[in-house]
């Protein structure tokens, strides 16, 4: 525990929804919900206007629609959010070499390691300066917590929301934590909270008074002992600049249960390709391929296969996932599929058998009697109707940049506006209108193309 509040926790305010409001002038000050829009979708982020109706993260989207029927419901644009996150993380990196990102919109910073703070006054100055820089650079707001430990800094940033700063002076931890719910402590979820409530413990001071032995008896040695220390306000975890990635995975929940075995296999192959894309982007390879299948009755099965060496080859991962699928009973339907790679390494040992098979597949027609692909007339492809997801960027040859408000029955509705403009007009087009195409996100601040307006020097 530090004698000065030099650990900073930043949490961007309603990040996804706030980014959408900043990008779409007509949505500012209105309820916005970002997440999966299908029958089984869940809320990723709700704006503060939507939260007044009781909408919150992880809520089923159908329930959110009942609570806030007039809100704007948008599909996430993760590439857009990632670009903004990179700007924010760059600003944090100017404060200290020790930045520990927790997600796109949240991170710890060790101000002492950066030499920018060694007491309460300098820590507060650094926090306020950061908030101003984030607003100037991204047009968005973030809340800052400052304390002598990571746990308390995170609690402080939650107290600061929205768009504020709270500093917890070292030595005041127990007084501050005492009356708060046990759920405020890390690791106390609904199940643990209910278990403690039945034992007569609802506040943090109740935990401190119960003593370590009683908490160990109730929760086990590791959890009980750590919870007792946190109830005292004690947390000595350091800010870690880099965390080892243990696995890379992707998964999809389907609006309607999948029954067709061929379709299920196609989805697994598609997920395998996405997973390899993430694997390569992280600079890793992996040895263990994992398949996750959640069936119609919510039972979840996982199967894994460990290769001879690490790989980032799409063919190898796709075929391994397919083999794993063969051993899974999908009778009755599948509601979720996932493919992951674990046992990560930062090098690749090529699978020679897969390479040979791939090379053979690329040289057909060499054996006698085989037909060259050039001799086979290609079958005409059926036209595919373009899909327009609510919230995504488009550009029209005449009207310029805009975003999709909705689509259906062969038409798409677009609102034409930009981050710095007044709320724009709405127009409707055929979904296959040749003058309408997908667009790129526009910068929230500044007029230059792209997502990264110039950052001012510190």
Short mmCIF file of C-alpha atoms in Angstrom, two decimals:
data_model
loop_
_atom_site.label_atom_id
_atom_site.label_comp_id
_atom_site.label_asym_id
_atom_site.label_seq_id
_atom_site.Cartn_x
_atom_site.Cartn_y
_atom_site.Cartn_z
CA UNK A 1 0.00 0.00 0.00
CA UNK A 2 1.31 3.41 -0.95
CA UNK A 3 1.54 6.50 1.20
CA UNK A 4 0.41 8.67 -1.73
CA UNK A 5 -2.53 8.22 -4.17
CA UNK A 6 -0.31 7.60 -7.19
CA UNK A 7 -2.24 4.74 -8.78
CA UNK A 8 -4.73 6.05 -11.33
CA UNK A 9 -7.70 4.18 -12.76
CA UNK A 10 -9.36 5.54 -15.90
CA UNK A 11 -12.80 4.39 -17.01
CA UNK A 12 -14.30 6.00 -20.11
CA UNK A 13 -17.94 6.99 -19.59
CA UNK A 14 -20.46 4.68 -21.36
CA UNK A 15 -17.72 4.27 -23.95
CA UNK A 16 -19.40 2.57 -26.93
CA UNK A 17 -22.65 4.54 -26.57
CA UNK A 18 -20.81 7.84 -25.97
CA UNK A 19 -18.67 7.27 -29.08
CA UNK A 20 -21.83 6.68 -31.13
CA UNK A 21 -23.47 9.83 -29.76
CA UNK A 22 -20.36 11.85 -30.60
CA UNK A 23 -20.30 10.44 -34.13
CA UNK A 24 -24.04 10.95 -34.71
CA UNK A 25 -25.28 14.45 -33.77
CA UNK A 26 -28.94 13.42 -33.93
CA UNK A 27 -28.36 10.96 -31.03
CA UNK A 28 -26.77 13.40 -28.57
CA UNK A 29 -28.77 13.63 -25.37
CA UNK A 30 -30.97 10.68 -26.40
CA UNK A 31 -31.02 7.08 -25.14
CA UNK A 32 -28.62 4.88 -27.11
CA UNK A 33 -28.09 1.14 -26.66
CA UNK A 34 -25.20 -0.74 -28.33
CA UNK A 35 -25.14 -4.52 -28.59
CA UNK A 36 -26.41 -7.57 -30.43
CA UNK A 37 -29.76 -6.79 -32.02
CA UNK A 38 -30.99 -10.36 -32.55
CA UNK A 39 -33.49 -12.16 -30.30
CA UNK A 40 -30.61 -13.45 -28.18
CA UNK A 41 -28.50 -10.31 -28.26
CA UNK A 42 -27.29 -8.61 -25.09
CA UNK A 43 -26.51 -5.00 -24.25
CA UNK A 44 -22.82 -4.09 -24.53
CA UNK A 45 -23.20 -0.48 -23.38
CA UNK A 46 -26.12 1.86 -22.67
CA UNK A 47 -25.88 5.64 -22.63
CA UNK A 48 -26.70 7.45 -19.40
CA UNK A 49 -30.00 8.54 -20.96
CA UNK A 50 -30.90 4.86 -21.53
CA UNK A 51 -29.79 3.88 -18.03
CA UNK A 52 -32.53 6.07 -16.59
CA UNK A 53 -34.97 3.50 -18.01
CA UNK A 54 -33.16 0.67 -16.23
CA UNK A 55 -31.12 -0.51 -19.22
CA UNK A 56 -27.65 -1.77 -18.33
CA UNK A 57 -24.76 -3.83 -19.71
CA UNK A 58 -25.28 -7.60 -20.09
CA UNK A 59 -29.07 -7.20 -20.07
CA UNK A 60 -30.91 -9.23 -22.75
CA UNK A 61 -31.64 -6.91 -25.66
CA UNK A 62 -35.31 -7.94 -25.72
CA UNK A 63 -35.67 -6.74 -22.12
CA UNK A 64 -33.88 -3.48 -22.96
CA UNK A 65 -36.33 -2.84 -25.81
CA UNK A 66 -39.25 -3.28 -23.44
CA UNK A 67 -37.78 -0.81 -20.96
CA UNK A 68 -36.67 1.78 -23.52
CA UNK A 69 -38.69 1.21 -26.71
CA UNK A 70 -37.78 4.61 -28.16
CA UNK A 71 -34.01 4.29 -27.74
CA UNK A 72 -31.64 4.02 -30.71
CA UNK A 73 -30.40 0.42 -30.97
CA UNK A 74 -27.06 0.06 -32.77
CA UNK A 75 -24.67 -2.75 -33.73
CA UNK A 76 -21.16 -2.32 -32.25
CA UNK A 77 -18.38 -0.89 -34.44
CA UNK A 78 -15.35 -2.40 -32.72
CA UNK A 79 -12.81 -1.09 -35.23
CA UNK A 80 -14.05 2.43 -34.54
CA UNK A 81 -13.88 1.96 -30.75
CA UNK A 82 -10.43 0.40 -31.01
CA UNK A 83 -9.11 3.44 -32.87
CA UNK A 84 -10.35 5.76 -30.11
CA UNK A 85 -8.94 3.43 -27.47
CA UNK A 86 -5.51 3.64 -29.08
CA UNK A 87 -5.63 7.42 -28.78
CA UNK A 88 -6.52 7.18 -25.09
CA UNK A 89 -3.84 4.56 -24.39
CA UNK A 90 -1.26 6.79 -26.07
CA UNK A 91 -2.15 9.60 -23.68
CA UNK A 92 -1.82 7.22 -20.73
CA UNK A 93 1.57 6.10 -22.02
CA UNK A 94 2.76 9.70 -21.80
CA UNK A 95 2.06 9.66 -18.07
CA UNK A 96 3.93 6.47 -17.23
CA UNK A 97 5.67 3.42 -18.72
CA UNK A 98 3.46 1.30 -16.45
CA UNK A 99 -0.01 1.23 -18.04
CA UNK A 100 -2.19 -1.84 -17.49
CA UNK A 101 -5.12 -1.92 -19.94
CA UNK A 102 -8.11 -3.92 -18.71
CA UNK A 103 -10.27 -3.38 -21.81
CA UNK A 104 -10.68 -0.86 -24.63
CA UNK A 105 -12.02 1.76 -22.22
CA UNK A 106 -10.34 1.01 -18.90
CA UNK A 107 -6.77 0.98 -17.55
CA UNK A 108 -4.56 1.41 -14.48
CA UNK A 109 -1.59 3.80 -14.55
CA UNK A 110 1.33 3.98 -12.09
CA UNK A 111 1.93 7.73 -11.87
CA UNK A 112 4.88 7.31 -9.52
CA UNK A 113 6.73 5.17 -12.08
CA UNK A 114 6.25 7.94 -14.64
CA UNK A 115 7.63 10.59 -12.30
CA UNK A 116 4.53 12.76 -12.70
CA UNK A 117 3.17 12.42 -9.15
CA UNK A 118 4.49 11.73 -5.67
CA UNK A 119 1.76 13.23 -3.48
CA UNK A 120 -1.96 14.04 -3.50
CA UNK A 121 -1.62 17.43 -5.16
CA UNK A 122 0.54 16.29 -8.06
CA UNK A 123 -1.61 13.18 -8.53
CA UNK A 124 -4.77 15.28 -8.77
CA UNK A 125 -3.10 17.63 -11.26
CA UNK A 126 -2.07 14.66 -13.43
CA UNK A 127 -5.59 13.24 -13.30
CA UNK A 128 -7.27 16.51 -14.24
CA UNK A 129 -4.79 17.10 -17.05
CA UNK A 130 -5.49 13.61 -18.39
CA UNK A 131 -9.24 14.21 -18.44
CA UNK A 132 -8.77 17.45 -20.38
CA UNK A 133 -6.41 15.80 -22.88
CA UNK A 134 -8.83 12.92 -23.48
CA UNK A 135 -11.69 15.35 -24.14
CA UNK A 136 -9.56 17.46 -26.49
CA UNK A 137 -8.24 14.44 -28.38
CA UNK A 138 -11.33 12.24 -28.64
CA UNK A 139 -14.29 14.46 -27.79
CA UNK A 140 -15.27 11.93 -25.09
CA UNK A 141 -15.17 12.02 -21.30
CA UNK A 142 -13.55 9.65 -18.83
CA UNK A 143 -13.74 9.28 -15.07
CA UNK A 144 -10.58 9.07 -12.97
CA UNK A 145 -9.94 7.44 -9.61
CA UNK A 146 -6.75 8.03 -7.61
CA UNK A 147 -5.66 6.02 -4.58
CA UNK A 148 -2.80 4.11 -3.00
CA UNK A 149 -3.95 0.77 -4.43
CA UNK A 150 -5.58 -0.62 -7.55
CA UNK A 151 -8.72 -1.74 -5.74
CA UNK A 152 -9.39 1.67 -4.24
CA UNK A 153 -8.49 3.53 -7.44
CA UNK A 154 -11.13 1.50 -9.30
CA UNK A 155 -13.69 2.15 -6.57
CA UNK A 156 -12.84 5.87 -6.76
CA UNK A 157 -13.35 6.03 -10.54
CA UNK A 158 -16.75 4.39 -10.12
CA UNK A 159 -17.64 7.05 -7.52
CA UNK A 160 -16.45 9.74 -9.98
CA UNK A 161 -18.83 8.74 -12.80
CA UNK A 162 -19.75 10.38 -15.01
CA UNK A 163 -17.00 12.77 -16.07
CA UNK A 164 -15.39 13.32 -12.69
CA UNK A 165 -12.34 12.68 -10.52
CA UNK A 166 -12.26 11.21 -7.01
CA UNK A 167 -9.11 10.93 -4.92
CA UNK A 168 -8.98 8.65 -1.88
CA UNK A 169 -6.39 9.79 0.63
CA UNK A 170 -4.27 6.94 2.02
CA UNK A 171 -5.31 6.24 5.61
CA UNK A 172 -9.01 6.82 4.98
CA UNK A 173 -9.66 3.46 3.32
CA UNK A 174 -11.46 1.66 6.14
CA UNK A 175 -13.64 4.63 6.95
CA UNK A 176 -14.67 4.97 3.31
CA UNK A 177 -15.26 1.26 2.67
CA UNK A 178 -17.02 0.38 5.92
CA UNK A 179 -20.63 1.32 5.08
CA UNK A 180 -20.50 0.15 1.48
CA UNK A 181 -22.03 -3.08 0.19
CA UNK A 182 -19.82 -6.17 0.09
CA UNK A 183 -20.49 -6.22 -3.68
CA UNK A 184 -18.12 -3.28 -4.13
CA UNK A 185 -15.13 -5.55 -3.46
CA UNK A 186 -13.45 -7.43 -6.35
CA UNK A 187 -14.47 -11.07 -6.50
CA UNK A 188 -17.80 -10.63 -4.72
CA UNK A 189 -20.44 -11.45 -7.30
CA UNK A 190 -24.13 -12.25 -6.86
CA UNK A 191 -23.52 -15.79 -5.56
CA UNK A 192 -20.83 -14.82 -3.02
CA UNK A 193 -22.84 -11.75 -2.01
CA UNK A 194 -25.91 -13.88 -1.30
CA UNK A 195 -23.82 -16.40 0.65
CA UNK A 196 -22.45 -13.60 2.81
CA UNK A 197 -25.90 -12.07 3.25
CA UNK A 198 -27.24 -15.33 4.61
CA UNK A 199 -24.37 -15.25 7.10
CA UNK A 200 -25.42 -11.76 8.20
CA UNK A 201 -22.72 -9.80 6.31
CA UNK A 202 -23.95 -7.11 3.95
CA UNK A 203 -21.39 -4.28 4.37
CA UNK A 204 -17.63 -4.18 4.18
CA UNK A 205 -17.42 -3.36 7.90
CA UNK A 206 -19.34 -6.60 8.58
CA UNK A 207 -16.54 -8.52 6.84
CA UNK A 208 -13.83 -6.73 8.80
CA UNK A 209 -15.61 -7.43 12.09
CA UNK A 210 -16.23 -11.10 11.24
CA UNK A 211 -12.50 -11.74 11.07
CA UNK A 212 -10.32 -13.79 8.76
CA UNK A 213 -11.10 -17.18 10.35
CA UNK A 214 -14.83 -16.79 9.82
CA UNK A 215 -14.44 -15.71 6.20
CA UNK A 216 -12.09 -18.62 5.51
CA UNK A 217 -14.67 -20.98 7.03
CA UNK A 218 -17.38 -19.56 4.80
CA UNK A 219 -15.48 -19.09 1.53
CA UNK A 220 -12.35 -21.22 1.69
CA UNK A 221 -8.74 -20.37 2.42
CA UNK A 222 -7.76 -18.36 -0.67
CA UNK A 223 -10.98 -16.38 -1.18
CA UNK A 224 -11.68 -15.81 2.51
CA UNK A 225 -8.18 -14.58 3.31
CA UNK A 226 -8.03 -12.19 0.33
CA UNK A 227 -11.51 -10.84 1.06
CA UNK A 228 -10.53 -10.09 4.66
CA UNK A 229 -7.50 -8.09 3.48
CA UNK A 230 -9.62 -6.13 0.99
CA UNK A 231 -12.16 -5.37 3.72
CA UNK A 232 -9.29 -3.72 5.60
CA UNK A 233 -8.57 -1.65 2.50
CA UNK A 234 -5.38 -3.60 1.80
CA UNK A 235 -4.34 -4.35 -1.78
CA UNK A 236 -0.68 -4.54 -2.79
CA UNK A 237 -1.10 -5.64 -6.41
CA UNK A 238 1.31 -3.74 -8.69
CA UNK A 239 0.40 -2.12 -11.99
CA UNK A 240 1.60 -4.57 -14.65
CA UNK A 241 2.43 -3.08 -18.05
CA UNK A 242 2.00 -6.30 -20.01
CA UNK A 243 -0.12 -9.34 -19.32
CA UNK A 244 0.60 -12.71 -20.86
CA UNK A 245 -2.16 -13.72 -23.23
CA UNK A 246 -3.23 -17.25 -22.35
CA UNK A 247 -5.67 -17.89 -25.17
CA UNK A 248 -7.39 -16.36 -28.18
CA UNK A 249 -10.99 -17.22 -29.01
CA UNK A 250 -14.12 -16.11 -30.84
CA UNK A 251 -17.71 -17.23 -30.46
CA UNK A 252 -21.15 -16.46 -31.88
CA UNK A 253 -24.65 -16.85 -30.44
CA UNK A 254 -27.27 -17.53 -33.10
CA UNK A 255 -30.69 -15.93 -33.21
CA UNK A 256 -32.23 -19.29 -34.13
CA UNK A 257 -30.84 -22.69 -33.10
CA UNK A 258 -28.80 -24.33 -35.85
CA UNK A 259 -29.93 -27.85 -36.79
CA UNK A 260 -28.35 -28.42 -40.19
CA UNK A 261 -25.05 -30.24 -39.68
CA UNK A 262 -23.55 -28.74 -42.84
CA UNK A 263 -24.40 -25.21 -41.67
CA UNK A 264 -22.90 -25.94 -38.24
CA UNK A 265 -19.69 -27.13 -39.88
CA UNK A 266 -19.55 -23.98 -42.04
CA UNK A 267 -19.97 -21.78 -38.96
CA UNK A 268 -17.17 -23.62 -37.14
CA UNK A 269 -14.86 -23.11 -40.13
CA UNK A 270 -15.76 -19.42 -40.27
CA UNK A 271 -15.05 -19.02 -36.55
CA UNK A 272 -11.73 -20.82 -36.95
CA UNK A 273 -10.69 -18.33 -39.63
CA UNK A 274 -11.66 -15.37 -37.42
CA UNK A 275 -9.79 -16.91 -34.50
CA UNK A 276 -6.61 -17.29 -36.56
CA UNK A 277 -6.95 -13.67 -37.63
CA UNK A 278 -6.95 -12.58 -33.99
CA UNK A 279 -4.13 -14.99 -33.21
CA UNK A 280 -1.90 -13.51 -35.89
CA UNK A 281 -2.82 -9.96 -34.93
CA UNK A 282 -1.61 -10.69 -31.39
CA UNK A 283 1.69 -12.04 -32.71
CA UNK A 284 1.13 -15.53 -31.33
CA UNK A 285 0.70 -19.11 -32.40
CA UNK A 286 -0.83 -21.93 -30.36
CA UNK A 287 -0.78 -25.67 -29.82
CA UNK A 288 -4.24 -26.47 -28.44
CA UNK A 289 -7.41 -26.00 -30.50
CA UNK A 290 -10.63 -25.71 -28.47
CA UNK A 291 -14.21 -26.08 -29.71
CA UNK A 292 -17.13 -24.80 -27.62
CA UNK A 293 -20.71 -25.87 -28.32
CA UNK A 294 -23.74 -24.67 -26.37
CA UNK A 295 -26.77 -26.78 -27.20
CA UNK A 296 -30.48 -26.01 -27.29
CA UNK A 297 -30.88 -26.93 -23.60
CA UNK A 298 -28.03 -24.57 -22.52
CA UNK A 299 -25.68 -27.49 -21.82
CA UNK A 300 -22.16 -26.49 -22.90
CA UNK A 301 -19.58 -28.91 -24.28
CA UNK A 302 -15.90 -28.19 -24.87
CA UNK A 303 -13.52 -30.37 -26.84
CA UNK A 304 -9.82 -29.80 -27.43
CA UNK A 305 -6.98 -31.20 -29.50
CA UNK A 306 -3.28 -30.52 -28.89
CA UNK A 307 -1.01 -30.35 -31.95
CA UNK A 308 2.63 -31.42 -32.18
CA UNK A 309 3.74 -27.80 -32.22
CA UNK A 310 2.33 -24.26 -32.20
CA UNK A 311 0.69 -23.00 -35.39
CA UNK A 312 -1.09 -19.97 -36.80
CA UNK A 313 -2.11 -21.75 -39.99
CA UNK A 314 -5.76 -21.26 -40.92
CA UNK A 315 -6.03 -24.69 -42.56
CA UNK A 316 -4.62 -26.48 -39.54
CA UNK A 317 -6.93 -24.73 -37.05
CA UNK A 318 -9.98 -25.10 -39.29
CA UNK A 319 -9.42 -28.82 -39.83
CA UNK A 320 -8.74 -29.45 -36.13
CA UNK A 321 -11.96 -27.65 -35.17
CA UNK A 322 -13.82 -29.73 -37.76
CA UNK A 323 -12.45 -32.95 -36.28
CA UNK A 324 -13.55 -31.87 -32.82
CA UNK A 325 -17.04 -31.11 -34.12
CA UNK A 326 -17.36 -34.67 -35.41
CA UNK A 327 -17.31 -35.90 -31.82
CA UNK A 328 -20.10 -33.61 -30.62
CA UNK A 329 -23.78 -34.52 -30.70
CA UNK A 330 -25.71 -31.54 -32.08
CA UNK A 331 -29.09 -33.26 -32.15
CA UNK A 332 -31.76 -30.86 -30.98
CA UNK A 333 -29.95 -27.75 -32.16
CA UNK A 334 -27.01 -25.48 -31.34
CA UNK A 335 -27.37 -21.95 -29.95
CA UNK A 336 -23.67 -20.99 -29.61
CA UNK A 337 -20.39 -22.03 -31.22
CA UNK A 338 -16.87 -20.96 -30.34
CA UNK A 339 -13.34 -21.74 -31.51
CA UNK A 340 -10.23 -20.92 -29.48
CA UNK A 341 -6.49 -21.50 -29.44
CA UNK A 342 -4.51 -21.88 -26.22
CA UNK A 343 -1.00 -22.95 -25.28
CA UNK A 344 0.28 -19.81 -26.96
CA UNK A 345 3.82 -19.15 -28.15
CA UNK A 346 5.49 -16.33 -30.03
CA UNK A 347 6.82 -18.60 -32.77
CA UNK A 348 5.28 -21.06 -35.24
CA UNK A 349 6.29 -24.64 -35.97
CA UNK A 350 4.77 -25.28 -39.37
CA UNK A 351 2.64 -28.40 -39.77
CA UNK A 352 4.39 -30.13 -42.69
CA UNK A 353 1.47 -32.45 -43.35
CA UNK A 354 -0.94 -29.52 -43.67
CA UNK A 355 1.53 -27.72 -45.92
CA UNK A 356 1.83 -30.74 -48.18
CA UNK A 357 -1.92 -31.13 -48.38
CA UNK A 358 -2.33 -27.45 -49.17
CA UNK A 359 0.32 -27.61 -51.89
CA UNK A 360 -1.36 -30.64 -53.41
CA UNK A 361 -4.70 -28.88 -53.37
CA UNK A 362 -3.16 -25.94 -55.25
CA UNK A 363 -1.88 -28.17 -58.09
CA UNK A 364 -4.89 -30.11 -59.39
CA UNK A 365 -5.01 -31.79 -62.78
CA UNK A 366 -1.46 -33.10 -62.74
CA UNK A 367 -2.48 -36.73 -62.69
CA UNK A 368 -3.74 -38.45 -65.84
CA UNK A 369 -7.46 -38.27 -66.39
CA UNK A 370 -7.99 -35.25 -64.14
CA UNK A 371 -9.70 -32.14 -65.46
CA UNK A 372 -8.01 -28.78 -65.21
CA UNK A 373 -10.02 -26.07 -63.48
CA UNK A 374 -9.63 -23.98 -66.64
CA UNK A 375 -11.66 -26.57 -68.55
CA UNK A 376 -14.61 -26.38 -66.16
CA UNK A 377 -17.10 -23.60 -66.83
CA UNK A 378 -17.75 -21.67 -63.57
CA UNK A 379 -21.29 -21.67 -62.32
CA UNK A 380 -22.90 -18.22 -62.24
CA UNK A 381 -23.11 -16.82 -58.73
CA UNK A 382 -26.51 -15.86 -57.41
CA UNK A 383 -26.75 -12.18 -56.45
CA UNK A 384 -26.47 -11.62 -52.72
CA UNK A 385 -28.58 -8.88 -51.15
CA UNK A 386 -26.41 -6.40 -49.30
CA UNK A 387 -26.98 -6.18 -45.56
CA UNK A 388 -27.00 -2.84 -43.78
CA UNK A 389 -26.52 -2.97 -40.00
CA UNK A 390 -28.02 -0.19 -37.83
CA UNK A 391 -25.35 2.31 -36.84
CA UNK A 392 -22.78 1.39 -39.47
CA UNK A 393 -21.15 3.99 -41.71
CA UNK A 394 -22.15 4.52 -45.33
CA UNK A 395 -21.32 6.97 -48.08
CA UNK A 396 -23.58 8.09 -50.92
CA UNK A 397 -22.25 9.44 -54.20
CA UNK A 398 -24.53 12.49 -53.94
CA UNK A 399 -25.33 13.01 -50.25
CA UNK A 400 -21.96 12.09 -48.73
CA UNK A 401 -21.32 10.43 -45.35
CA UNK A 402 -24.07 9.02 -43.17
CA UNK A 403 -25.12 6.05 -41.07
CA UNK A 404 -27.73 3.34 -41.27
CA UNK A 405 -30.85 3.92 -39.19
CA UNK A 406 -32.54 0.72 -40.27
CA UNK A 407 -33.29 -1.62 -43.16
CA UNK A 408 -35.93 -4.08 -44.31
CA UNK A 409 -38.23 -5.12 -47.20
CA UNK A 410 -35.52 -4.27 -49.71
CA UNK A 411 -34.86 -0.74 -48.45
CA UNK A 412 -32.33 0.98 -46.22
CA UNK A 413 -32.83 4.24 -44.30
CA UNK A 414 -29.80 6.50 -43.89
CA UNK A 415 -29.28 9.67 -41.86
CA UNK A 416 -26.70 11.94 -43.46
CA UNK A 417 -24.64 13.74 -40.82
CA UNK A 418 -21.07 13.94 -39.54
CA UNK A 419 -19.55 14.32 -36.05
CA UNK A 420 -19.22 18.10 -36.32
CA UNK A 421 -22.42 18.80 -38.20
CA UNK A 422 -25.97 19.62 -37.15
CA UNK A 423 -28.43 16.70 -37.00
CA UNK A 424 -28.89 15.54 -40.59
CA UNK A 425 -31.72 14.55 -42.89
CA UNK A 426 -33.01 11.01 -43.39
CA UNK A 427 -33.35 9.41 -46.82
CA UNK A 428 -34.41 5.94 -47.97
CA UNK A 429 -32.83 3.89 -50.76
CA UNK A 430 -33.07 0.45 -52.29
CA UNK A 431 -30.62 -1.90 -50.58
CA UNK A 432 -28.80 -2.45 -53.89
CA UNK A 433 -28.61 1.26 -54.83
CA UNK A 434 -25.30 1.51 -56.77
CA UNK A 435 -24.60 4.98 -55.39
CA UNK A 436 -24.65 3.75 -51.78
CA UNK A 437 -21.66 1.95 -50.31
CA UNK A 438 -20.17 1.12 -46.94
CA UNK A 439 -18.08 3.93 -45.44
CA UNK A 440 -15.25 4.47 -43.00
CA UNK A 441 -15.68 6.06 -39.55
CA UNK A 442 -15.03 9.80 -39.47
CA UNK A 443 -12.84 11.41 -36.78
CA UNK A 444 -14.69 12.69 -33.73
CA UNK A 445 -12.30 15.63 -33.35
CA UNK A 446 -10.67 17.52 -36.22
CA UNK A 447 -11.42 17.22 -39.90
CA UNK A 448 -8.58 15.04 -41.17
CA UNK A 449 -9.48 11.58 -42.51
CA UNK A 450 -9.02 8.62 -40.22
CA UNK A 451 -9.43 8.10 -36.52
CA UNK A 452 -6.30 9.70 -35.21
CA UNK A 453 -6.20 13.47 -35.16
CA UNK A 454 -2.86 14.89 -34.15
CA UNK A 455 -2.02 14.69 -30.46
CA UNK A 456 -0.58 17.79 -28.87
CA UNK A 457 2.74 17.58 -27.12
CA UNK A 458 2.60 17.28 -23.35
#
